[in-house]
N, CA and C of each residue as an Amber inpcrd file, in Angstrom:
protein
   663
 202.0570000  94.9860000  47.6410000 201.6460000  93.9890000  47.2830000
 200.3260000  93.5070000  47.3660000 199.7470000  93.0470000  46.4610000
 198.2860000  92.9050000  46.5300000 197.9010000  91.6100000  47.5290000
 196.7380000  91.9560000  48.1180000 196.3280000  91.3190000  49.3320000
 196.4930000  89.8700000  49.4110000 195.9670000  89.1920000  48.2340000
 195.6980000  87.8930000  47.8660000 197.1000000  87.3060000  48.0820000
 197.9920000  87.9630000  47.3540000 199.6950000  87.4020000  47.4920000
 200.0710000  87.5180000  48.8560000 199.6200000  88.6000000  49.2970000
 200.3630000  89.1320000  50.7640000 200.0290000  87.9180000  51.8330000
 198.5850000  87.5190000  51.8110000 197.9250000  86.6840000  52.5960000
 198.6020000  85.4950000  52.6840000 198.9780000  84.8000000  51.5390000
 199.6340000  83.5420000  51.3020000 201.0530000  83.3990000  51.4530000
 201.8160000  84.5500000  51.3110000 203.2230000  84.5170000  51.3220000
 203.9980000  84.8620000  52.3910000 203.2470000  86.2730000  53.2160000
 203.8890000  86.8950000  54.3910000 203.3480000  86.1480000  55.4990000
 204.2840000  86.0520000  56.4210000 204.0230000  85.5960000  57.7140000
 203.8680000  86.8000000  58.7170000 202.6180000  87.3540000  58.5900000
 202.5420000  88.7260000  59.4200000 202.5370000  88.5170000  60.9230000
 202.2800000  87.3440000  61.3940000 202.5520000  87.1240000  62.6510000
 203.8980000  87.3080000  63.3810000 204.8320000  87.3930000  62.3030000
 206.2550000  87.7170000  62.8140000 206.8150000  89.1310000  62.5590000
 205.7590000  89.7820000  62.0300000 206.1800000  91.1230000  61.8540000
 205.9600000  92.2180000  62.9570000 206.5460000  93.3300000  63.0470000
 206.3040000  94.2150000  64.1170000 205.2620000  95.0290000  63.8070000
 204.7460000  96.0830000  64.3910000 203.6980000  96.9420000  64.1720000
 204.3870000  97.9250000  62.9080000 203.3810000  98.3020000  62.2540000
 203.6980000  99.2520000  61.0060000 204.3900000 100.4740000  61.4690000
 204.0400000 100.9270000  62.6420000 204.5000000 102.1920000  62.9870000
 204.5280000 102.2120000  64.6740000 205.3470000 102.9850000  65.4390000
 205.2090000 102.7840000  66.7450000 204.1840000 103.2950000  67.4250000
 203.6150000 102.8200000  68.5710000 202.4190000 103.0930000  69.4060000
 202.9920000 104.3110000  70.1370000 202.2670000 105.2830000  69.9110000
 202.4310000 106.4530000  70.8100000 201.5560000 106.6200000  72.0860000
 202.1680000 107.0820000  73.1880000 201.2580000 107.5800000  74.4200000
 200.5790000 108.5750000  74.2440000 199.2650000 108.5280000  74.7900000
 198.1530000 109.5560000  74.4390000 197.8570000 110.0650000  75.8670000
 197.8110000 111.5700000  75.9970000 197.4970000 112.0910000  77.3810000
 196.1220000 111.7630000  77.7780000 195.8670000 111.4250000  78.9330000
 194.6100000 111.2490000  79.4690000 194.4970000 109.5720000  79.5330000
 195.1800000 108.7030000  78.8360000 195.0480000 107.2160000  78.8170000
 195.5690000 106.6630000  80.0430000 194.8570000 105.9000000  80.7020000
 195.5670000 105.0780000  81.9920000 196.6390000 104.0310000  81.7540000
 196.5660000 103.5370000  80.2740000 197.5580000 102.6270000  79.9290000
 198.1970000 103.0930000  78.8090000 199.6620000 103.1410000  78.9300000
 200.5250000 103.4580000  77.9910000 200.8360000 102.3260000  77.1750000
 201.2640000 102.4790000  75.6940000 201.7860000 101.3810000  75.1660000
 202.9140000 100.7250000  75.6120000 203.0090000  99.4450000  75.4690000
 204.0100000  98.5520000  76.0940000 204.1840000  97.2450000  75.4690000
 204.7320000  96.0230000  76.0690000 205.0680000  94.9790000  75.7100000
 204.5850000  93.7360000  76.4760000 203.8060000  92.9600000  75.6760000
 203.5700000  91.6300000  76.4680000 204.1770000  90.5130000  75.9290000
 204.6950000  89.7040000  77.1190000 205.4950000  88.5190000  76.4850000
 204.4120000  87.4640000  76.4820000 204.4920000  86.9390000  75.2370000
 203.4740000  85.9290000  74.8430000 203.9660000  84.4200000  75.2940000
 203.1600000  83.6890000  76.2780000 203.6190000  82.2850000  76.3530000
 203.3310000  81.4610000  75.3530000 202.5790000  81.8620000  74.3400000
 202.3090000  81.0220000  73.0870000 203.3800000  80.9750000  72.1350000
 204.2080000  82.2640000  71.9770000 205.1330000  82.4720000  71.0190000
 206.6360000  82.4550000  71.9280000 206.8650000  83.0010000  73.1330000
 207.9200000  82.9780000  73.9070000 208.5840000  84.2870000  73.3040000
 207.8700000  85.3360000  72.8180000 208.3620000  86.5000000  72.3810000
 207.8260000  87.5870000  72.9040000 208.1780000  88.8080000  72.7790000
 207.4950000  90.0020000  73.0320000 206.5200000  90.6150000  72.1910000
 205.1800000  91.0600000  72.3560000 204.5280000  91.6040000  71.1260000
 203.9680000  92.9270000  71.7030000 204.2010000  93.8310000  71.0070000
 203.8230000  95.1660000  71.1320000 202.5640000  95.5100000  71.1790000
 201.7250000  96.4440000  72.0920000 200.5100000  96.7740000  71.8470000
 200.3260000  98.2060000  72.1970000 199.2190000  98.7300000  71.7100000
 199.0520000 100.0730000  71.7890000 198.1140000 100.7610000  72.7700000
 197.0330000 100.0500000  73.1420000 195.6720000 100.2360000  73.9740000
 195.4670000  99.3030000  75.0900000 194.6010000  99.7830000  76.0080000
 194.2480000  98.6810000  76.9680000 193.6030000  97.6300000  76.3140000
 192.7020000  97.8330000  75.2790000 191.8000000  96.8180000  74.5490000
 192.7230000  96.0660000  73.9640000 193.7110000  96.4960000  73.3600000
 194.7750000  95.4130000  72.6200000 195.5020000  94.7010000  73.8000000
 195.8130000  95.2870000  74.7030000 196.3450000  94.4660000  75.9200000
 195.6810000  93.3170000  76.2660000 194.5140000  93.7130000  76.6540000
 193.3060000  92.7370000  77.2080000 193.1350000  91.4350000  76.3270000
 192.9930000  91.7800000  74.9410000 192.5860000  90.7860000  74.1120000
 193.8560000  89.7770000  73.7060000 195.1160000  90.5810000  73.7880000
 196.3280000  89.7420000  73.4060000 196.3260000  88.7870000  74.8080000
 196.2300000  89.2910000  76.0650000 196.2960000  88.2970000  77.2190000
 195.2950000  87.0770000  76.9770000 194.1180000  87.4860000  76.3860000
 192.9980000  86.3520000  76.5000000 193.5370000  85.4370000  75.2190000
 193.8530000  85.9530000  74.1460000 194.2370000  84.8280000  72.9760000
 195.5040000  84.2840000  73.2690000 196.4720000  84.8670000  74.2040000
 197.6400000  84.0530000  74.6440000 197.2420000  82.6470000  75.3580000
 196.0000000  82.9100000  75.8890000 195.7420000  81.5450000  76.5690000
 194.8410000  80.7210000  75.8940000 194.4070000  81.0440000  74.6130000
 193.4470000  80.4690000  73.8600000 194.2520000  79.2100000  73.3430000
 193.7180000  78.0950000  73.3290000 194.3380000  76.9760000  72.6770000
 194.3090000  76.7440000  71.2010000 193.5290000  77.7740000  70.5310000
 193.4600000  77.7810000  69.1240000 194.4280000  78.6230000  68.4670000
 195.0000000  79.2260000  69.3320000 195.7820000  80.2770000  68.9690000
 197.3940000  79.8740000  68.8180000 198.1460000  79.8770000  67.6210000
 199.4640000  79.6490000  67.6460000 200.4050000  80.6160000  67.6450000
 199.9820000  82.0960000  67.1160000 200.9670000  83.1150000  67.2030000
 199.8590000  84.4080000  66.7920000 200.5930000  85.2650000  67.3420000
 199.9100000  86.5280000  67.1360000 200.6050000  87.8770000  67.1640000
 200.1520000  88.9120000  66.5630000 200.7120000  90.2040000  66.3580000
 200.0990000  91.4290000  66.2930000 200.5920000  92.6160000  66.4630000
 199.7060000  93.8650000  66.7180000 200.0620000  94.6900000  65.5080000
 198.9360000  95.1150000  64.7550000 199.0770000  95.8950000  63.4780000
 200.3000000  95.7160000  62.7440000 200.2320000  94.5250000  62.2210000
 201.5460000  94.2470000  61.2570000 201.2570000  94.6070000  59.7940000
 199.9980000  94.9400000  59.5860000 199.6390000  95.1680000  58.1040000
 198.4590000  96.2500000  57.8270000 198.4700000  96.7090000  56.8990000
 197.3120000  97.6560000  56.4570000 196.6020000  97.4730000  55.1530000
 195.4070000  97.4130000  55.3760000 194.7950000  97.1390000  54.0940000
 194.3530000  98.4300000  53.4260000 194.3320000  98.4370000  52.1190000
 193.9760000  99.7170000  51.2210000 192.9890000  99.2730000  50.1920000
 191.9990000 100.1750000  50.0100000 191.0720000 100.1160000  49.0050000
 190.3610000 101.3080000  48.4960000 189.4680000 100.9650000  47.5120000
 189.0730000 102.3090000  46.8210000 187.3500000 102.0600000  47.2050000
 186.9870000 103.1400000  47.8590000 185.4560000 103.1870000  48.1100000
 184.9020000 104.6430000  47.8570000 183.8810000 104.5400000  46.8850000
 183.0750000 105.7860000  46.4040000 184.1290000 106.7930000  45.5650000
 185.0660000 106.2030000  45.2520000 186.0380000 106.8410000  44.4540000
 187.2460000 107.6290000  45.3060000 187.2200000 107.2330000  46.5990000
 188.1260000 107.5440000  47.6460000 188.9750000 106.4460000  47.8490000
 190.2810000 106.8480000  48.3350000 191.2760000 105.8700000  48.8890000
 190.9870000 105.7320000  50.1920000 190.7870000 104.3120000  50.8670000
 190.3150000 104.1560000  52.1830000 191.6030000 103.1330000  52.7670000
 191.9790000 103.1380000  54.0580000 193.0760000 102.2940000  54.6380000
 192.5770000 102.0210000  56.0610000 192.9980000 100.7310000  56.6230000
 192.6620000 100.4350000  57.8040000 193.9200000  99.5030000  58.1260000
 194.4300000  99.7440000  59.3010000 195.3340000  98.7870000  60.0250000
 194.5500000  97.9870000  61.1120000 194.0820000  96.6730000  61.0360000
 193.4230000  96.1620000  62.1110000 194.3720000  95.8650000  63.4150000
 193.6260000  95.8520000  64.7490000 194.6150000  95.9600000  65.6370000
 195.3010000  94.6020000  65.6370000 194.9350000  93.3830000  65.4830000
 195.6580000  92.2240000  65.8600000 195.4940000  91.3840000  64.7120000
 196.6130000  90.5560000  64.2430000 196.6530000  89.4180000  63.3170000
 196.7730000  88.1380000  64.2360000 196.2440000  87.2800000  63.9740000
 196.3610000  85.8700000  64.6990000 196.3380000  84.9860000  63.8050000
 197.1130000  84.0740000  64.3770000 197.3640000  82.7560000  63.4920000
 196.8870000  81.6880000  64.2280000 195.8880000  80.9020000  63.5960000
 195.4160000  79.7450000  64.4560000 196.2280000  78.5610000  64.2200000
 195.9530000  77.5680000  65.2800000 196.8760000  76.3370000  65.0460000
 196.5090000  75.5590000  63.7110000 195.2490000  75.6910000  63.2290000
 194.9980000  75.2170000  61.8210000 195.8500000  75.8240000  60.7070000
 196.4460000  76.9160000  60.9190000 197.0450000  77.6070000  59.8850000
 196.1660000  78.9730000  59.2310000 195.0620000  78.8840000  59.5720000
 194.1750000  80.0290000  59.1290000 194.6800000  81.2650000  59.9940000
 194.3160000  82.3240000  59.0680000 194.6200000  83.6410000  59.5640000
 193.4210000  84.4370000  60.0600000 193.7160000  85.3750000  61.1290000
 192.4800000  86.0070000  61.5630000 192.8420000  87.5230000  61.7960000
 192.2940000  88.4190000  61.3810000 192.2580000  89.9030000  61.8320000
 191.2940000  90.3140000  62.5700000 191.6560000  90.9890000  63.3510000
 190.6340000  91.2770000  64.7490000 191.0430000  92.8040000  65.1720000
 189.9140000  93.4440000  65.3170000 189.9530000  94.8340000  65.9360000
 189.3290000  94.7930000  67.3160000 189.7610000  95.4160000  68.4230000
 189.5070000  95.3940000  69.7380000 188.5860000  96.5550000  69.7190000
 187.4860000  96.6660000  70.8420000 186.8540000  97.8690000  71.1760000
 186.4520000  97.5660000  72.7280000 186.2880000  98.6720000  73.1170000
 185.7460000  98.9120000  74.7120000 184.2330000  98.8500000  74.7630000
 183.5740000  98.9300000  73.9090000 182.2120000  99.4450000  73.6350000
 181.5230000  98.2240000  73.2110000 180.1550000  97.9610000  73.9150000
 179.2020000  96.8100000  73.7280000 178.6100000  96.8880000  72.4240000
 178.2880000  98.2710000  71.9040000 177.7440000  98.1420000  70.5730000
 178.5330000  99.1380000  69.7460000 178.5860000  98.4800000  68.5090000
 179.4060000  98.9800000  67.2170000 178.6710000 100.4060000  66.6820000
 179.5480000 101.2340000  66.2840000 178.8740000 102.4700000  65.6120000
 178.7730000 101.9400000  64.2170000 178.1420000 102.7440000  63.3800000
 177.7580000 102.5330000  62.0410000 179.1370000 102.2570000  61.2150000
 179.9820000 103.4780000  61.4920000 181.1850000 103.2010000  61.1650000
 182.1120000 102.0450000  61.2390000 182.0570000 101.5480000  62.4460000
 182.5150000 100.3410000  62.7680000 182.0800000  99.1680000  61.9030000
 180.5780000  99.1340000  61.7970000 179.9430000  98.0390000  61.2010000
 180.2420000  98.1260000  59.6880000 180.4130000  99.1380000  59.0630000
 180.7750000  99.5010000  57.7620000 182.1500000  98.8510000  57.4250000
 182.9150000  99.4260000  58.3060000 184.5290000  99.0810000  58.1580000
 184.6370000  97.4430000  58.4250000 183.8300000  96.8150000  59.3080000
 183.8270000  95.3650000  59.4930000 183.4960000  94.6140000  58.4700000
 182.4540000  95.0860000  57.7020000 182.0840000  94.4400000  56.6260000
 183.2140000  94.2910000  55.3340000 183.9000000  95.4330000  55.1990000
 184.8560000  95.5540000  54.1960000 185.9740000  94.2320000  54.7440000
 186.2580000  94.5190000  55.6820000 187.5870000  93.6290000  56.1490000
 187.0200000  92.4510000  56.2820000 185.8970000  91.9630000  56.7510000
 185.3300000  90.6800000  56.7320000 185.3360000  90.2740000  55.4750000
 184.8420000  90.8610000  54.3550000 184.9100000  90.3740000  52.8980000
 186.2420000  90.1010000  52.5070000 187.2830000  91.1050000  52.7510000
 188.6840000  90.9290000  52.3850000 189.3050000  89.4310000  53.0030000
 188.9750000  89.3280000  54.1530000 189.3980000  88.0730000  54.7440000
 188.9400000  86.7820000  54.2630000 187.6270000  87.0280000  53.9650000
 186.8960000  85.6440000  53.3730000 187.4760000  85.4320000  51.9390000
 187.9100000  86.4120000  51.2320000 188.3620000  86.1910000  49.9160000
 189.6420000  85.5520000  49.9650000 190.5000000  85.5840000  50.9210000
 191.6590000  84.7280000  51.3160000 191.6800000  83.4000000  52.1060000
 190.3820000  83.1130000  52.4880000 190.2510000  82.0400000  53.3810000
 190.3690000  82.3300000  54.9890000 190.5250000  83.6890000  55.1580000
 190.8440000  84.2300000  56.6370000 189.6570000  84.2930000  57.2920000
 189.5960000  84.9060000  58.4970000 188.4300000  85.3480000  59.2260000
 188.7620000  86.6160000  59.8940000 187.5200000  87.1350000  60.1530000
 187.6660000  88.4660000  60.8590000 186.9400000  88.8310000  62.2270000
 187.4440000  89.0370000  63.1900000 186.7100000  89.1340000  64.4460000
 186.9100000  90.4780000  65.0350000 185.8120000  90.8900000  65.8870000
 185.6060000  92.2240000  66.5860000 185.5660000  91.6710000  68.2280000
 186.4610000  92.1140000  68.6110000 186.7190000  91.7560000  70.1210000
 186.2600000  92.9240000  71.2650000 185.2500000  92.2690000  71.8080000
 184.5530000  93.6410000  72.5670000 184.9180000  93.3920000  73.9360000
 183.8990000  93.8500000  74.9000000 184.0310000  93.8540000  76.3970000
 184.1980000  92.5170000  76.8180000 184.8960000  92.2930000  78.0660000
 184.9200000  91.0490000  78.7500000 184.3210000  91.2400000  79.9510000
 183.6580000  89.9260000  80.5190000 183.1630000  90.0980000  81.9120000
 184.2610000  90.4500000  82.7630000 183.8150000  91.2040000  83.6540000
 185.2090000  91.9800000  84.4430000 185.6210000  90.8160000  85.6920000
 184.7970000  89.7360000  86.0190000 185.3120000  88.8780000  86.7650000
 186.3420000  88.0750000  86.1440000 185.7650000  87.6200000  84.9300000
 186.8840000  86.7910000  84.1740000 187.9890000  87.2910000  83.8430000
 187.7600000  88.6370000  83.5990000 189.1700000  89.3310000  83.0840000
 189.9870000  89.5550000  84.4120000 189.4130000  89.8120000  85.4300000
 190.2860000  89.7090000  86.8290000 191.0880000  88.5640000  87.0040000
 190.3900000  87.3020000  86.6590000 190.9480000  86.2420000  87.2030000
 192.1290000  85.6930000  86.2460000 191.5840000  85.8600000  84.8850000
 192.7100000  85.6210000  83.8070000 193.8840000  86.7020000  84.0810000
 193.7380000  87.8860000  84.4070000 194.9540000  88.8170000  84.6810000
 195.8300000  88.2390000  85.8410000 195.2650000  87.7230000  86.7880000
 195.8670000  87.2750000  87.8980000 196.7680000  85.8530000  87.2590000
 196.1220000  84.8270000  86.6930000 196.7600000  83.6830000  86.2990000
 197.8680000  84.0290000  85.1980000 197.5830000  85.1110000  84.5350000
 198.7080000  85.3140000  83.3860000 199.9520000  85.9490000  84.3030000
 199.9950000  86.4920000  85.3360000 201.2750000  86.3490000  86.2080000
 202.0600000  85.1550000  86.3090000 201.4040000  83.9550000  86.1550000
 202.0790000  82.9860000  86.2710000 202.2740000  82.1990000  85.0200000
 202.0840000  82.6920000  83.9420000 202.2210000  82.0550000  82.5020000
 203.6450000  81.5710000  82.1970000 204.5710000  82.1610000  82.7040000
 206.0380000  81.8030000  82.2130000 206.0660000  80.2310000  82.5100000
 206.7600000  79.4390000  81.7500000 207.0050000  77.9000000  82.0480000
 207.5550000  77.5390000  83.3150000 208.5300000  78.6450000  83.9190000
 209.2900000  78.4440000  85.0580000 208.2730000  78.1370000  86.2460000
 206.9470000  78.6340000  86.1070000 205.9630000  78.3640000  87.4050000
 205.3970000  76.7800000  87.1990000 205.6140000  76.1500000  86.3570000
 205.0410000  74.8400000  86.0760000 205.8460000  73.9820000  87.2580000
 207.1170000  74.0840000  87.5990000 207.7220000  73.5320000  88.5420000
 208.1720000  72.3010000  87.7620000 208.9760000  71.5820000  88.7780000
 209.5660000  70.2320000  88.4970000 208.7300000  69.3840000  88.1340000
 209.2450000  68.1960000  87.2190000 208.1810000  67.1420000  86.7620000
 207.5370000  66.6650000  87.7260000 208.1520000  66.4380000  88.8820000
 207.4860000  65.6680000  90.0180000 206.3190000  66.4210000  90.6680000
 206.6180000  67.8060000  90.7720000 205.5640000  68.6530000  91.0470000
 204.2810000  68.7060000  90.1580000 204.6050000  68.9880000  88.8950000
 203.8150000  69.0160000  87.8660000 202.8740000  67.7220000  87.7630000
 203.4270000  66.5690000  88.0870000 202.7220000  65.1700000  87.9170000
 201.8070000  65.2480000  89.2020000 202.4430000  65.7230000  90.3070000
 201.5610000  65.6690000  91.7030000 200.2830000  66.5250000  91.5680000
 200.3950000  67.4430000  90.8340000 199.3590000  68.4680000  90.6880000
 198.1360000  67.7390000  89.9120000 198.6620000  67.4500000  88.7520000
 197.6930000  66.4850000  87.9880000 197.0490000  65.3620000  88.7010000
 197.6820000  64.7770000  89.3540000 197.1990000  63.4570000  89.8790000
 196.0990000  64.0120000  91.2710000 196.5210000  64.9100000  91.9500000
 195.7210000  65.3820000  93.3030000 194.2940000  65.9760000  92.5250000
 194.3470000  66.7740000  91.3530000 193.2170000  67.2270000  90.9810000
 192.6930000  66.5260000  89.8710000 193.0350000  65.4100000  89.6110000
 192.2560000  64.3230000  88.6210000 190.7950000  64.2110000  89.5790000
 190.6220000  64.4660000  90.6030000 189.2470000  64.5410000  91.0820000
 189.0220000  65.9730000  91.5800000 187.8070000  66.5810000  91.4320000
 187.3810000  67.7990000  91.7140000 187.7100000  68.1490000  93.3020000
 188.6010000  69.2110000  93.3900000 188.8500000  69.3650000  94.8530000
 188.7920000  70.8040000  95.1680000 188.6880000  71.2490000  96.4220000
 188.7690000  72.7040000  96.6340000 190.1840000  72.8420000  96.4350000
 190.5720000  74.1380000  96.0910000 191.9110000  74.6450000  95.7880000
 192.7910000  74.5510000  97.0720000 192.3710000  74.9810000  98.1580000
 193.2040000  74.8460000  99.3310000 193.4130000  73.2780000  99.7430000
 192.2420000  72.4120000  99.3830000 192.3520000  71.0480000  99.9060000
 193.4760000  70.1790000  98.9750000 193.3580000  70.4850000  97.6290000
 194.4960000  69.7350000  96.9380000 195.7230000  70.4320000  97.1160000
 195.9340000  71.7340000  97.3390000 197.3660000  72.1550000  97.4730000
 197.7830000  71.5390000  98.7630000 197.0530000  71.6180000  99.8300000
 197.3690000  70.9140000 101.2310000 198.1490000  69.5710000 101.0200000
 197.3410000  68.7110000 100.0050000 197.6590000  67.4220000  99.7550000
 199.1930000  67.1830000  99.1910000 199.4110000  68.3520000  98.5670000
 200.9200000  68.3190000  97.7580000 201.9800000  68.5690000  98.2890000
 201.7110000  69.5560000  99.2390000 202.8990000  70.2170000  99.8280000
 202.8040000  71.6840000 100.4570000 203.9900000  72.3300000 100.3600000
 204.2330000  73.6940000 101.0040000 203.3700000  74.5460000  99.7690000
 202.1920000  75.3430000 100.2350000 201.6610000  76.3080000  99.3140000
 202.3930000  77.2600000  98.6350000 203.5790000  77.6370000  99.3840000
 204.4820000  78.7860000  98.5560000 204.7900000  78.0300000  97.2780000
 205.3820000  76.8850000  97.4670000 205.7550000  76.1370000  96.2550000
 204.7090000  75.6290000  95.2390000 203.5550000  75.1540000  95.7160000
 202.7130000  74.6360000  95.0000000 201.8060000  75.4840000  94.4800000
 201.2270000  76.5570000  94.9700000 200.2640000  77.3570000  94.3420000
 200.5950000  77.9370000  92.9990000 201.9930000  78.5950000  92.8640000
 202.4130000  78.8540000  91.3630000 202.2430000  77.7300000  90.4420000
 202.4010000  76.4690000  90.7860000 202.3190000  75.4070000  89.6830000
 200.7990000  75.1290000  89.4230000 199.8800000  75.4740000  90.5210000
 198.4480000  75.2300000  90.0730000 198.0860000  76.3640000  89.2990000
 198.4140000  77.6610000  89.8200000 198.1770000  78.6800000  88.8710000
 198.6040000  78.8180000  87.4100000 199.7710000  78.0790000  87.3440000
 200.1760000  77.8360000  85.8850000 199.5230000  76.9880000  85.2270000
 198.9150000  75.8710000  86.0230000 198.0910000  74.8030000  85.1950000
 196.6720000  75.3820000  84.8700000 196.0750000  76.2960000  85.7710000
 194.9220000  77.2390000  85.3410000 195.1960000  77.8600000  84.2190000
 196.3740000  78.4670000  83.9690000 196.4740000  79.5150000  82.9670000
 196.7350000  78.6570000  81.5940000 197.6160000  77.4110000  81.6890000
 197.7430000  76.6900000  80.4370000 196.8370000  75.8620000  80.1040000
 195.8170000  75.6120000  80.9180000 194.8340000  74.5860000  80.5780000
 194.7760000  73.1980000  81.2080000 195.9580000  72.8630000  81.7670000
 196.2170000  71.3220000  82.3150000 195.0580000  71.5430000  83.4230000
 194.7210000  72.5420000  83.9760000 193.7550000  72.4690000  85.1400000
 192.6650000  73.4840000  84.6020000 191.3170000  73.0490000  85.2030000
 190.3730000  74.0440000  85.1060000 189.6840000  74.5640000  86.3060000
 188.9990000  75.6440000  86.3740000 188.0750000  75.9970000  87.3620000
 186.9430000  76.9530000  86.6440000 186.0070000  77.3050000  87.3570000
 184.9700000  78.4160000  87.0130000 185.4500000  79.7300000  87.0210000
 186.0710000  80.2300000  86.0190000 186.8040000  81.5250000  85.9910000
 185.7600000  82.6170000  85.7330000 184.5630000  82.2070000  85.6310000
 183.3580000  83.1630000  85.6230000 183.1860000  83.8100000  87.1350000
 183.3950000  83.0200000  88.1040000 183.0180000  83.3650000  89.4980000
 184.3270000  83.6900000  90.0140000 184.4890000  84.8610000  91.0750000
 185.4820000  85.0380000  91.8560000 186.5630000  83.9180000  92.2410000
 187.8090000  83.9730000  92.1990000 188.6340000  82.9410000  92.6640000
 188.8530000  83.0070000  94.2030000 188.8000000  81.8600000  94.7940000
 188.8910000  81.9510000  96.3380000 189.6190000  80.4890000  96.8200000
 189.9020000  80.4030000  97.9200000 190.4760000  79.3070000  98.4890000
 189.7450000  77.8480000  98.3250000 188.3500000  77.9840000  98.2580000
 187.4900000  76.8970000  98.3860000 186.9780000  76.6890000  96.8610000
 187.4660000  77.3520000  95.8590000 187.0400000  77.0790000  94.6680000
 187.3960000  75.5970000  94.0750000 186.4370000  75.1960000  93.3740000
 186.9380000  73.8970000  92.7750000 187.9000000  73.6750000  91.6270000
 188.8970000  72.8310000  91.7150000 189.8060000  72.8950000  90.5960000
 190.0040000  71.3110000  90.0950000 190.0040000  71.3690000  89.1540000
 190.1500000  69.7460000  88.2490000 190.8610000  69.8220000  86.9300000
 191.2750000  68.6490000  86.8380000 192.1720000  68.4710000  85.5100000
 191.3400000  68.7620000  84.2790000 191.8340000  69.4150000  83.2990000
 190.9840000  69.5140000  82.2280000 191.4450000  70.6110000  81.1980000
 190.6370000  70.9940000  80.1150000 190.7560000  72.1040000  79.1870000
 190.6260000  73.3300000  79.8040000 191.1170000  74.2340000  79.1370000
 190.9240000  75.8460000  79.1320000 189.3100000  76.2900000  79.6870000
 189.2990000  76.9090000  80.7000000 187.7900000  77.4700000  81.0630000
 187.7610000  78.8630000  80.9900000
């Protein structure tokens, strides 16, 4: 199908990967599945970089859906057939589509830059965007990885608990102080971590999380 038609007619965010991801010897992370809090569905990933950025995008309020390698672009360059399957397809809340590639390197190679120009141009032709998702601050990554363990709605708690969490942290407070005002930490902490994941609560996630960190009601940090 021509790219212009496919971009407007196919809901790529609902499509599975074009082909299975295979485990590769020597890699620390094997292919797996990520349960998306955004869509409520499992999304297959193939590499550590893909998993990392799926996790971060799953928390991004701009994102309404995402999929791994659901499409492949093909074109002719210098008389030769070329093809590329971007790592991720993202649907923004605005309805705009995004293709993204993930890399663990801070600097892109010449081949990656050339490929990015081609894919970026293809995206612009249909009103989409192209992102290259690179390394992430390690402290921020560790914090969000921890909060991701509380992304399921069951950690929100009952309406009464969720309301108490919002009210107590309407004023900036140390985590331990706010939790103590609400009740049993065993019950309250999961609701607070869920709030930090979902964006109902905020904290400085660029610094290590600890019991005295300030938490307040607000958007995703």
